[in-house]
Coordinates of C-alpha atoms and ligand atoms in Angstrom, one line a residue:
Chain A
M1 CA 62.8 -3.9 75.3
K2 CA 61.7 -0.8 73.4
I3 CA 63.6 -0.7 70.1
I4 CA 63.6 2.0 67.5
V5 CA 64.7 1.2 64.0
A6 CA 65.7 4.0 61.7
I7 CA 65.0 3.2 58.1
K8 CA 65.6 4.9 54.8
Q9 CA 63.8 4.7 51.5
V10 CA 66.2 4.5 48.5
P11 CA 65.9 3.9 44.8
E12 CA 65.3 0.3 44.0
R13 CA 68.5 -1.7 43.3
D14 CA 67.9 -2.3 39.6
A15 CA 66.5 1.2 38.9
Q16 CA 68.0 3.2 36.0
V17 CA 69.4 6.3 37.6
R18 CA 69.7 9.6 35.6
I19 CA 71.4 12.8 36.8
A20 CA 68.9 15.6 37.4
A21 CA 69.0 18.7 35.3
N22 CA 70.7 20.8 38.0
G23 CA 73.5 18.2 38.3
K24 CA 73.1 18.1 42.0
W25 CA 71.1 14.9 42.5
I26 CA 69.4 12.1 40.5
D27 CA 66.2 12.6 38.6
E28 CA 63.5 11.2 41.0
A29 CA 60.7 11.1 38.4
D30 CA 59.6 7.5 37.5
L31 CA 61.9 5.9 40.0
Q32 CA 60.8 2.9 42.0
W33 CA 61.6 2.9 45.7
A34 CA 62.5 0.3 48.3
M35 CA 63.7 -0.1 51.9
N36 CA 67.4 0.3 52.1
E37 CA 68.7 -3.3 52.4
P38 CA 70.9 -3.0 55.6
D39 CA 67.9 -1.2 57.2
A40 CA 65.7 -4.2 56.4
Y41 CA 68.2 -6.4 58.3
A42 CA 68.1 -3.9 61.2
L43 CA 64.4 -4.3 61.3
E44 CA 64.6 -8.0 61.1
E45 CA 67.0 -8.1 64.1
A46 CA 64.6 -5.8 66.0
L47 CA 61.7 -8.1 65.3
L48 CA 63.7 -11.2 66.4
L49 CA 64.7 -9.5 69.6
K50 CA 61.2 -8.5 70.3
E51 CA 59.9 -12.0 69.6
S52 CA 62.5 -13.6 71.9
G53 CA 61.7 -11.2 74.7
G54 CA 58.1 -12.0 75.4
A55 CA 55.1 -9.7 75.3
C56 CA 56.6 -6.5 76.7
G57 CA 58.7 -5.4 73.7
E58 CA 57.9 -2.7 71.2
V59 CA 59.4 -2.0 67.8
I60 CA 59.0 1.5 66.5
V61 CA 60.1 2.6 63.0
V62 CA 61.4 6.1 62.2
S63 CA 62.1 7.4 58.8
A64 CA 62.8 10.9 57.4
G65 CA 61.9 12.0 53.9
P66 CA 59.1 13.2 51.7
E67 CA 55.6 11.9 51.5
R68 CA 56.5 8.8 49.4
V69 CA 58.5 7.4 52.3
G70 CA 55.2 6.4 53.8
S71 CA 55.0 3.3 51.6
T72 CA 58.3 1.9 53.0
I73 CA 57.1 2.6 56.5
R74 CA 53.9 0.7 55.8
E75 CA 56.1 -2.2 54.6
A76 CA 58.0 -2.2 57.9
L77 CA 54.7 -2.1 59.8
A78 CA 53.4 -5.0 57.7
K79 CA 56.5 -7.0 58.6
G80 CA 55.7 -6.6 62.3
A81 CA 56.8 -3.2 63.6
D82 CA 54.3 -1.9 66.1
R83 CA 54.1 1.8 65.2
A84 CA 56.0 4.4 63.2
I85 CA 57.1 8.0 63.2
Q86 CA 57.6 9.7 59.8
I87 CA 59.7 12.9 59.8
L88 CA 58.3 14.9 56.8
C89 CA 61.2 16.6 55.0
D90 CA 61.5 17.5 51.4
D91 CA 65.1 18.5 51.4
L92 CA 66.7 15.4 52.8
N93 CA 69.4 15.5 50.1
G94 CA 70.4 19.0 51.0
R95 CA 71.3 18.0 54.5
D96 CA 74.6 16.5 55.4
A97 CA 74.9 13.4 57.6
L98 CA 74.8 15.5 60.8
G99 CA 71.7 17.3 59.5
V100 CA 69.8 14.1 59.0
A101 CA 71.1 12.5 62.2
R102 CA 69.8 15.6 64.1
L103 CA 66.3 15.0 62.8
L104 CA 66.4 11.3 63.7
A105 CA 67.9 12.0 67.2
A106 CA 65.3 14.7 67.9
A107 CA 62.5 12.2 67.0
I108 CA 64.0 9.3 68.9
K109 CA 65.0 11.1 72.1
P110 CA 61.5 11.6 73.7
E111 CA 60.8 7.9 73.2
N112 CA 63.6 6.9 75.5
P113 CA 64.3 3.6 73.7
D114 CA 66.5 0.8 75.1
L115 CA 68.0 0.2 71.7
V116 CA 68.3 2.0 68.4
L117 CA 69.1 0.0 65.3
T118 CA 69.8 1.2 61.8
G119 CA 71.5 -0.2 58.7
L120 CA 75.3 0.4 58.4
Q121 CA 74.9 2.5 55.3
S122 CA 72.4 3.5 52.7
E123 CA 72.5 2.2 49.1
D124 CA 72.1 5.7 47.6
L125 CA 74.5 8.0 49.4
G126 CA 76.5 5.3 51.1
L127 CA 77.7 7.7 53.8
G128 CA 77.7 5.0 56.5
Q129 CA 77.6 7.6 59.3
T130 CA 74.0 8.2 60.4
G131 CA 73.8 5.6 63.2
V132 CA 77.2 6.6 64.7
I133 CA 76.2 10.3 64.7
V134 CA 72.8 9.6 66.2
A135 CA 74.6 7.7 69.0
E136 CA 76.9 10.7 69.6
L137 CA 74.0 13.1 69.6
L138 CA 72.0 11.0 72.0
G139 CA 75.1 10.4 74.2
L140 CA 74.8 6.7 73.8
P141 CA 77.4 4.0 73.3
H142 CA 77.4 2.4 69.9
A143 CA 78.8 -0.5 67.8
T144 CA 78.9 -0.8 64.0
M145 CA 78.7 -3.5 61.4
I146 CA 76.7 -5.8 63.6
L147 CA 75.5 -9.2 62.5
H148 CA 73.9 -10.5 65.6
V149 CA 72.5 -9.1 68.9
E150 CA 72.1 -11.0 72.1
K151 CA 70.5 -9.6 75.3
T152 CA 72.6 -10.1 78.5
E153 CA 71.9 -9.3 82.1
S154 CA 73.9 -6.1 81.9
G155 CA 73.1 -5.0 78.4
L156 CA 74.0 -6.5 75.0
K157 CA 76.6 -8.8 73.4
V158 CA 76.9 -8.2 69.7
K159 CA 78.8 -9.9 66.9
R160 CA 80.7 -7.3 64.9
E161 CA 82.1 -7.9 61.4
L162 CA 85.7 -7.0 60.8
E163 CA 87.6 -7.0 57.5
E164 CA 88.7 -10.0 55.5
G165 CA 86.4 -12.6 57.2
W166 CA 87.1 -11.8 60.8
F167 CA 84.6 -11.1 63.6
Q168 CA 84.6 -9.8 67.1
S169 CA 82.3 -9.8 70.1
I170 CA 81.5 -6.6 71.8
E171 CA 79.7 -6.1 75.1
L172 CA 78.0 -2.8 75.8
P173 CA 75.3 -1.4 78.2
T174 CA 71.9 -0.3 77.1
P175 CA 70.6 2.0 75.9
A176 CA 72.8 1.8 72.9
V177 CA 72.9 2.4 69.1
L178 CA 73.9 -0.4 66.7
T179 CA 74.4 -0.2 63.0
V180 CA 73.5 -3.5 61.3
Q181 CA 75.3 -5.2 58.4
S182 CA 73.4 -7.2 55.8
G183 CA 73.2 -11.0 55.9
G184 CA 73.1 -11.8 59.6
N185 CA 69.6 -13.2 59.4
K186 CA 67.1 -14.2 56.7
L187 CA 64.6 -11.4 55.9
R188 CA 61.0 -12.2 56.4
Y189 CA 58.3 -11.3 54.0
A190 CA 55.2 -9.4 55.0
T191 CA 52.2 -11.7 55.3
L192 CA 48.8 -10.8 53.9
M193 CA 47.6 -10.5 57.5
G194 CA 50.5 -8.3 58.3
I195 CA 49.7 -6.0 55.3
K196 CA 46.1 -5.7 56.5
R197 CA 47.1 -5.0 60.1
A198 CA 49.6 -2.4 59.0
K199 CA 46.8 -0.2 57.7
T200 CA 45.5 0.3 61.2
K201 CA 48.8 0.7 63.0
D202 CA 49.8 4.1 64.4
L203 CA 51.8 6.2 61.9
R204 CA 52.6 9.6 63.4
T205 CA 54.0 12.3 61.1
V206 CA 56.0 15.2 62.3
N207 CA 57.3 18.1 60.2
A208 CA 61.1 18.4 60.2
A209 CA 60.8 22.1 61.1
E210 CA 58.9 21.2 64.3
L211 CA 61.8 19.2 65.6
G212 CA 64.0 22.2 66.2
A213 CA 66.9 20.3 64.8
E214 CA 68.1 22.7 62.1
G215 CA 71.7 23.7 61.5
T216 CA 73.9 24.8 58.6
P217 CA 75.6 22.0 56.7
A218 CA 79.3 21.5 57.2
V219 CA 79.6 19.5 54.0
V220 CA 78.0 20.3 50.7
L221 CA 77.5 18.0 47.7
D222 CA 78.2 20.3 44.7
Q223 CA 77.8 18.1 41.7
I224 CA 77.2 14.5 40.6
A225 CA 78.5 12.9 37.5
A226 CA 79.1 9.5 35.8
P227 CA 82.3 7.8 37.0
K228 CA 85.4 7.9 34.8
K229 CA 86.4 4.5 33.4
Q230 CA 89.5 2.9 34.8
K231 CA 90.1 0.6 31.9
S232 CA 88.9 0.5 28.3
T233 CA 86.5 -2.4 28.1
Q234 CA 86.0 -4.3 24.9
I235 CA 82.3 -5.1 24.7
L236 CA 81.8 -8.2 22.6
P237 CA 78.7 -7.7 20.4
G238 CA 76.2 -10.1 18.8
S239 CA 74.0 -12.9 20.0
A240 CA 74.9 -14.8 23.2
K241 CA 76.5 -17.5 21.0
E242 CA 78.5 -15.0 18.9
A243 CA 79.7 -13.1 21.9
A244 CA 80.7 -16.3 23.7
A245 CA 82.7 -17.5 20.7
A246 CA 84.4 -14.1 20.3
L247 CA 85.2 -14.1 24.0
V248 CA 86.9 -17.5 23.9
E249 CA 89.0 -16.4 21.0
K250 CA 90.1 -13.2 22.8
L251 CA 90.9 -15.1 26.0
K252 CA 93.0 -17.5 24.0
T253 CA 94.9 -15.3 21.6
E254 CA 94.8 -11.8 23.0
A255 CA 94.7 -12.2 26.8
R256 CA 96.4 -15.6 26.7
V257 CA 94.7 -16.8 29.9
L258 CA 93.2 -20.1 28.6
Chain B
M1 CA 97.2 23.4 54.4
S2 CA 98.1 21.9 57.8
V3 CA 97.1 18.2 57.8
L4 CA 96.8 15.7 60.6
L5 CA 97.1 12.2 59.2
V6 CA 95.8 9.5 61.6
L7 CA 97.6 6.2 61.0
E8 CA 96.0 2.9 61.9
Q9 CA 97.8 -0.2 63.1
S10 CA 97.0 -3.9 62.9
C11 CA 99.1 -6.3 65.1
G12 CA 101.7 -3.7 65.8
K13 CA 102.2 -2.7 62.2
T14 CA 100.9 0.4 60.3
R15 CA 98.3 -0.7 57.8
R16 CA 99.0 -0.3 54.1
A17 CA 95.8 1.8 53.8
S18 CA 97.4 4.4 56.1
W19 CA 100.2 5.0 53.6
E20 CA 97.6 5.4 50.9
A21 CA 96.1 8.1 53.1
L22 CA 99.5 9.7 53.3
V23 CA 99.4 10.0 49.5
A24 CA 96.1 11.8 49.8
A25 CA 97.5 14.0 52.6
L26 CA 100.3 15.0 50.3
R27 CA 97.7 16.2 47.7
L28 CA 96.5 18.7 50.4
G29 CA 99.8 20.1 51.7
P30 CA 103.5 19.7 51.5
A31 CA 105.2 17.0 53.6
E32 CA 106.4 19.6 56.2
N33 CA 102.8 20.5 56.9
I34 CA 101.8 16.9 57.6
T35 CA 101.6 15.7 61.1
A36 CA 101.4 11.9 61.3
V37 CA 99.6 10.5 64.4
V38 CA 100.1 7.1 65.8
I39 CA 97.8 6.0 68.6
G40 CA 97.8 3.2 71.1
A41 CA 99.5 2.1 74.3
Q42 CA 102.9 1.3 72.8
T43 CA 103.6 3.3 69.7
E44 CA 107.4 3.7 69.7
A45 CA 108.1 1.4 66.7
L46 CA 105.1 2.8 64.8
A47 CA 106.3 6.3 65.3
A48 CA 109.8 5.5 64.1
E49 CA 108.4 3.9 60.9
A50 CA 106.2 7.0 60.3
A51 CA 109.1 9.4 61.0
A52 CA 111.0 8.0 57.9
K53 CA 108.1 8.9 55.6
P54 CA 107.6 12.4 54.0
V55 CA 105.9 14.1 57.0
G56 CA 106.8 17.2 59.0
K57 CA 106.5 15.6 62.4
V58 CA 105.1 12.6 64.2
I59 CA 102.9 12.6 67.4
R60 CA 102.5 9.5 69.6
V61 CA 99.1 9.6 71.2
E62 CA 99.7 7.2 74.1
H63 CA 97.6 6.0 76.9
P64 CA 97.2 2.5 78.5
L65 CA 93.4 2.7 77.8
L66 CA 94.2 3.0 74.1
A67 CA 95.8 -0.5 74.0
Q68 CA 92.7 -1.9 72.4
Y69 CA 90.6 0.1 70.0
T70 CA 87.4 1.5 71.3
A71 CA 85.4 4.3 69.7
D72 CA 85.1 6.1 73.1
G73 CA 88.8 5.9 73.8
F74 CA 89.9 7.0 70.3
C75 CA 87.3 9.9 70.1
A76 CA 88.4 11.3 73.5
A77 CA 92.1 11.1 72.7
L78 CA 91.9 12.5 69.2
Q79 CA 89.5 15.3 70.1
Q80 CA 92.1 16.5 72.7
L81 CA 94.9 16.1 70.2
I82 CA 93.1 18.1 67.5
Q83 CA 92.3 20.9 69.9
N84 CA 95.9 20.9 71.1
E85 CA 97.2 21.0 67.5
S86 CA 95.0 23.8 66.4
P87 CA 94.7 25.2 63.8
T88 CA 94.5 21.9 62.0
E89 CA 92.8 22.4 58.6
V90 CA 92.3 18.8 57.5
V91 CA 92.3 15.5 59.3
V92 CA 92.9 12.6 57.0
F93 CA 92.1 8.9 57.7
S94 CA 92.0 5.7 55.6
H95 CA 88.4 4.5 55.3
T96 CA 88.7 1.3 57.3
Y97 CA 86.1 -0.5 59.4
Q98 CA 87.7 1.1 62.5
V99 CA 87.5 4.6 61.0
R100 CA 83.9 4.1 60.0
D101 CA 83.3 3.2 63.7
Y102 CA 84.6 6.3 65.3
A103 CA 85.5 9.1 62.9
P104 CA 81.8 10.2 62.3
A105 CA 81.4 10.6 66.1
L106 CA 84.7 12.4 66.4
A107 CA 83.7 14.8 63.6
C108 CA 80.3 15.3 65.2
R109 CA 81.8 16.1 68.5
M110 CA 83.7 19.0 66.9
G111 CA 80.6 20.2 64.9
Q112 CA 81.9 18.7 61.7
V113 CA 80.9 16.0 59.2
L114 CA 83.3 13.4 57.9
I115 CA 83.7 13.3 54.1
G116 CA 84.1 9.5 53.9
D117 CA 85.3 7.0 51.4
V118 CA 87.0 9.6 49.1
V119 CA 88.4 8.3 45.8
A120 CA 89.9 11.5 44.4
I121 CA 90.9 15.0 45.6
E122 CA 90.6 17.9 43.1
D123 CA 91.6 21.5 43.3
G124 CA 89.6 23.5 45.9
P125 CA 89.9 21.1 47.5
K126 CA 86.9 19.1 46.3
F127 CA 86.5 15.6 47.5
V128 CA 85.1 13.0 45.1
R129 CA 83.2 10.0 46.5
Q130 CA 81.0 7.3 44.9
L131 CA 77.2 7.4 45.1
M132 CA 74.5 4.9 44.2
Q133 CA 76.8 1.9 44.7
G134 CA 79.4 3.2 42.3
R135 CA 77.1 4.1 39.5
L136 CA 77.7 7.8 40.0
I137 CA 80.3 10.0 41.7
G138 CA 79.7 13.2 43.7
S139 CA 82.0 16.1 44.4
Y140 CA 81.9 17.3 48.0
R141 CA 83.2 20.4 49.7
H142 CA 83.7 21.4 53.3
S143 CA 81.8 24.6 54.0
G144 CA 82.0 25.1 57.7
I145 CA 84.7 26.7 59.8
G146 CA 87.1 24.4 61.7
P147 CA 88.8 21.3 60.6
C148 CA 87.6 19.2 57.7
F149 CA 87.6 15.4 58.2
V150 CA 88.3 13.2 55.3
S151 CA 88.7 9.4 54.9
V152 CA 90.1 7.8 51.7
Q153 CA 89.0 4.6 50.0
A154 CA 91.4 1.6 49.9
G155 CA 93.2 1.4 46.6
A156 CA 92.3 4.9 45.4
F157 CA 95.6 6.6 46.2
R158 CA 98.8 4.7 45.2
P159 CA 101.5 4.7 47.8
D160 CA 104.6 4.9 45.7
A161 CA 105.2 8.6 46.5
T162 CA 105.4 7.7 50.1
D163 CA 108.6 5.8 50.0
T164 CA 111.0 6.6 52.7
R165 CA 113.3 9.5 52.0
P166 CA 116.7 8.1 51.7
G167 CA 119.3 10.4 53.3
A168 CA 116.8 12.7 54.9
A169 CA 116.8 13.0 58.6
P170 CA 113.7 11.4 60.2
A171 CA 110.9 13.7 61.2
P172 CA 110.8 14.7 64.9
I173 CA 108.7 12.6 67.2
T174 CA 106.8 14.0 70.2
T175 CA 104.3 12.3 72.7
F176 CA 100.9 13.5 73.6
T177 CA 99.2 12.0 76.6
P178 CA 95.4 12.5 76.6
T179 CA 93.3 12.4 79.7
I180 CA 91.1 9.4 79.6
D181 CA 89.1 7.9 82.4
A182 CA 88.3 4.2 82.3
A183 CA 84.6 5.0 83.0
Q184 CA 84.5 6.9 79.7
I185 CA 84.9 3.7 77.7
R186 CA 81.5 2.1 77.5
T187 CA 82.1 -0.8 75.2
K188 CA 84.1 -4.0 75.9
P189 CA 85.6 -5.4 72.8
G190 CA 86.6 -9.1 72.5
E191 CA 89.4 -10.7 70.5
P192 CA 89.0 -11.0 66.8
F193 CA 88.1 -14.5 65.6
R194 CA 87.4 -16.3 62.3
A195 CA 84.2 -18.1 61.6
S196 CA 85.5 -21.3 60.2
E197 CA 88.5 -23.1 58.8
Q198 CA 89.6 -22.1 55.3
T199 CA 89.4 -25.1 53.0
V200 CA 89.8 -23.4 49.7
D201 CA 92.6 -21.0 48.8
L202 CA 91.1 -18.7 46.3
G203 CA 94.2 -16.5 46.6
S204 CA 96.3 -19.0 44.6
A205 CA 93.7 -19.9 42.0
Q206 CA 94.7 -19.1 38.4
R207 CA 91.1 -18.7 37.1
I208 CA 88.0 -17.8 39.0
V209 CA 84.4 -17.7 38.0
S210 CA 82.5 -15.5 40.4
V211 CA 78.7 -15.3 40.6
G212 CA 76.5 -12.5 42.0
R213 CA 72.9 -11.8 42.7
G214 CA 72.0 -11.8 39.0
I215 CA 71.8 -15.6 39.3
K216 CA 68.6 -15.1 41.2
E217 CA 68.2 -18.6 42.8
A218 CA 70.5 -21.2 44.4
A219 CA 69.1 -23.8 41.9
N220 CA 70.6 -21.8 39.0
L221 CA 74.1 -22.0 40.4
S222 CA 74.7 -25.2 38.4
I223 CA 75.1 -23.2 35.1
V224 CA 78.0 -21.2 36.6
Q225 CA 79.5 -24.4 38.2
E226 CA 79.5 -26.0 34.7
L227 CA 81.2 -22.9 33.3
A228 CA 83.8 -23.0 36.1
T229 CA 84.4 -26.7 35.3
A230 CA 84.8 -26.0 31.6
L231 CA 87.3 -23.3 32.4
G232 CA 89.2 -25.3 35.1
A233 CA 88.3 -22.4 37.4
E234 CA 87.4 -22.1 41.1
L235 CA 83.9 -20.9 41.9
A236 CA 83.6 -17.7 43.9
A237 CA 80.8 -15.2 44.7
S238 CA 79.8 -11.8 45.8
R239 CA 78.6 -11.3 49.3
P240 CA 74.8 -11.7 48.9
I241 CA 75.3 -15.2 47.5
C242 CA 77.3 -16.2 50.6
D243 CA 74.9 -14.3 53.0
N244 CA 72.1 -16.4 51.5
G245 CA 74.1 -19.6 52.3
W246 CA 74.1 -20.6 48.6
L247 CA 77.9 -20.8 48.7
P248 CA 80.2 -21.0 51.8
M249 CA 81.6 -17.7 53.1
E250 CA 85.1 -18.8 52.3
R251 CA 84.3 -18.3 48.6
Q252 CA 83.3 -14.7 49.1
V253 CA 85.4 -12.2 47.3
G254 CA 85.7 -8.6 48.6
S255 CA 86.5 -6.4 51.6
S256 CA 84.8 -8.7 54.1
G257 CA 86.0 -11.9 52.2
Q258 CA 89.0 -12.9 50.2
T259 CA 91.3 -10.8 48.1
V260 CA 92.2 -12.6 44.9
A261 CA 94.4 -11.8 41.8
P262 CA 94.0 -14.7 39.4
R263 CA 95.0 -14.6 35.7
L264 CA 91.3 -14.6 34.8
Y265 CA 88.4 -13.4 36.8
L266 CA 85.0 -13.8 35.2
A267 CA 82.2 -12.0 37.0
V268 CA 78.7 -13.2 36.3
G269 CA 75.7 -11.1 37.4
I270 CA 77.9 -9.0 39.7
S271 CA 77.2 -5.2 39.8
G272 CA 80.7 -4.2 40.9
A273 CA 80.2 -2.5 44.2
I274 CA 83.5 -1.1 45.6
Q275 CA 83.5 -3.7 48.5
H276 CA 83.6 -6.4 45.8
L277 CA 86.0 -4.6 43.5
V278 CA 88.7 -4.2 46.2
G279 CA 88.9 -7.9 46.4
M280 CA 89.5 -8.6 42.7
K281 CA 90.7 -5.4 41.0
G282 CA 94.2 -6.8 40.9
S283 CA 93.3 -9.7 38.6
Q284 CA 95.2 -9.9 35.3
C285 CA 92.2 -10.2 33.0
I286 CA 88.7 -9.3 34.1
V287 CA 85.6 -10.4 32.2
A288 CA 82.1 -9.2 33.1
I289 CA 78.8 -10.7 32.0
N290 CA 75.9 -8.4 33.0
K291 CA 72.6 -7.2 31.5
D292 CA 73.2 -3.6 32.6
P293 CA 75.6 -1.8 30.3
D294 CA 76.1 0.8 33.1
A295 CA 77.0 -1.7 35.8
P296 CA 80.2 -0.4 37.5
I297 CA 81.9 -3.8 37.0
F298 CA 82.5 -2.8 33.4
E299 CA 84.7 0.0 34.6
V300 CA 87.3 -2.5 35.6
A301 CA 86.6 -5.2 33.0
D302 CA 88.9 -5.9 30.1
Y303 CA 86.1 -7.7 28.2
G304 CA 82.4 -7.5 28.6
I305 CA 79.3 -9.2 27.4
V306 CA 76.1 -7.2 27.9
G307 CA 73.3 -9.7 28.0
D308 CA 71.2 -12.1 30.0
L309 CA 73.5 -14.5 31.9
F310 CA 71.0 -17.3 31.5
E311 CA 71.8 -17.2 27.7
V312 CA 75.4 -16.1 27.8
V313 CA 76.8 -18.5 30.4
P314 CA 75.6 -21.8 28.8
A315 CA 76.7 -20.4 25.4
L316 CA 80.2 -19.7 26.9
T317 CA 80.4 -23.2 28.4
E318 CA 79.6 -24.7 25.0
A319 CA 82.1 -22.5 23.2
L320 CA 84.8 -23.5 25.7
K321 CA 84.1 -27.2 25.3
A322 CA 84.1 -26.8 21.5
A323 CA 87.5 -25.0 21.7
K324 CA 89.0 -27.8 23.7
Q325 CA 88.2 -30.4 21.1
Ligands
FAD1 C1 81.0 -3.1 54.9 C2 80.6 -3.8 53.7 C3 81.4 -4.9 53.3 C4 81.0 -5.6 52.2 N1 81.8 -6.7 51.8 C5 81.6 -7.3 50.6 C6 82.4 -8.3 50.1 O1 83.4 -8.8 50.7 N2 82.1 -8.9 48.9 C7 81.0 -8.5 48.1 O2 80.8 -9.0 47.0 N3 80.2 -7.5 48.6 C8 80.4 -6.9 49.8 N4 79.6 -6.0 50.3 C9 78.3 -5.7 49.6 C10 78.4 -4.9 48.3 O3 78.3 -3.5 48.7 C11 77.3 -5.2 47.3 O4 76.1 -5.1 47.9 C12 77.4 -6.6 46.7 O5 78.8 -6.8 46.3 C13 76.4 -6.7 45.6 O6 76.5 -8.0 45.1 P1 76.0 -8.4 43.6 O7 76.9 -7.6 42.7 O8 76.1 -9.8 43.5 O9 74.5 -7.9 43.6 P2 73.8 -6.7 42.9 O10 74.5 -5.4 43.3 O11 72.4 -6.8 43.2 O12 74.1 -6.9 41.4 C14 73.5 -7.9 40.6 C15 73.9 -7.6 39.2 O13 73.4 -8.7 38.3 C16 72.9 -8.1 37.1 N5 71.9 -9.0 36.6 C17 70.7 -9.3 37.1 N6 70.1 -10.2 36.4 C18 70.9 -10.5 35.3 C19 70.8 -11.4 34.2 N7 69.7 -12.2 34.0 N8 71.8 -11.5 33.4 C20 73.0 -10.7 33.6 N9 73.1 -9.9 34.6 C21 72.1 -9.8 35.5 C22 72.4 -6.8 37.5 O14 72.4 -5.9 36.3 C23 73.4 -6.3 38.6 O15 74.4 -5.6 38.0 C24 79.9 -5.3 51.4 C25 79.1 -4.2 51.8 C26 79.5 -3.5 53.0 C27 78.7 -2.3 53.3

């Protein structure tokens, strides 16, 4: 099976984010970057499928973004992806979900994969649409929030998460696009050997402009800001001990929940 | 503005989130400009329920192939409906798993992009949604021609304004029959199932201590277990803790786990992503312990301690024990 995994590089989870001077995006200077977590699960699922399918499988990683995205692609290669395509694009944040999906679809199409996997949403913009739109652009069936993928004679059987602790099986033919939910598997770490090998693996770069996938955005992000507080929180100051004692007192006499 | 409001059903009943979406729709246009859409194979009762709400009319989108939800079936049917109802300026959904599954494809088919998971609507209209896992918000605008697609987050729009209109005549109901061919539907969905038997009922717990990824390792869970014992509380967790298998999934709080509303909810090392918040926002008193003063959990907390949980949690356990004596 030939599997393409679309991954995104996002700010590291614990990174301090500041709003950029123009108020339209975050200040990217000094940020640490990481692989979007649901995409890491998509990659894991792809690697497991390949490993269970014998020697003929291939896992190709595709990612759009500026130069820096290369480090996340290398990480995917170190974990076991066979090769990668980097779509060089410095204005990723100026594109809407359709604009980004157009880039990915244009890079994926000539590869004719059996399966396209991606995380169900990104940790930065959280749009949760890219995989579904890629499917639509490629004319492929899709399923979302997938925790497990099984190959069957006629295609795939997948486990889809529903709300409130429910699940559902879905059967669909290949080629198909799946968006993967976090937590279905355990993520592997790159081995030292893997990291070494990654350096020699094929990483092809293509400029976004060359893909012929431009269009005007239908949706524009005008401004970002800090969220408004829903409640006024009493922050209890002092050392851990002082704050703990103050909290117990408040819970007893003010909130009356003890 | 002319608004098409797509309602969603679960087991033959309109979901609460759909009435929240109606509140959002009423922010965009007066009731008479709102067309409520029910979709399925047997929508008579759903349509009657919708007709009693403040809407201009109700359309039943009916077809035997819509009996069970599929993205292909719903996209085909709604695309035809929207084209038939043109000009529709805004299409409003609730941001459910189902909508996440098909609305981006439907919008794409019509050259549009869904503005998803909206938490507020401002003049313009501008649509506000969260970014960076709730640490920031962004203001979005539709810039193209053609309908604008919007889905609204659960809990963001309060449904009291959507009460039935006593005395008013119900809105007129019409039926729209889309053309769908069985071959268009490429996925075969199975029946929903639950993973395992529920053995704890967090829903009825009076106090809950909930632990998140800040705990770092399974071995550290003992300190929050001790705190829970000292408080007489049930132990719960955010999703990554259950994904890792450190606690069973039945103890997960949030949109894909349990919804709880105890008298006291104490969140330890939990950032406060919206999927967690929807499961516990209704708690009477919320306490957060987190080292990051900007963590979104503090936006819903009544009391907060900014600090290292490995110092604060044992200190709190001690303080509770001391207070009992
Ligand atoms: C469709 C969908 C459904 C989901 N369903 C759920 C759900 O049902 N429930 C749920 O919880 N999540 C759910 N999620 C995941 C959710 O988006 C978040 O990823 C998750 O809630 C984060 O868990 P966390 O807060 O424990 O971890 P993180 O976001 O990693 O937060 C860890 C926090 O710990 C703090 N911390 C770290 N070290 C310390 C320390 N030493 N002392 C004090 N504080 C510390 C950090 O400052 C941070 O705020 C869902 C996601 C999706 C996309």
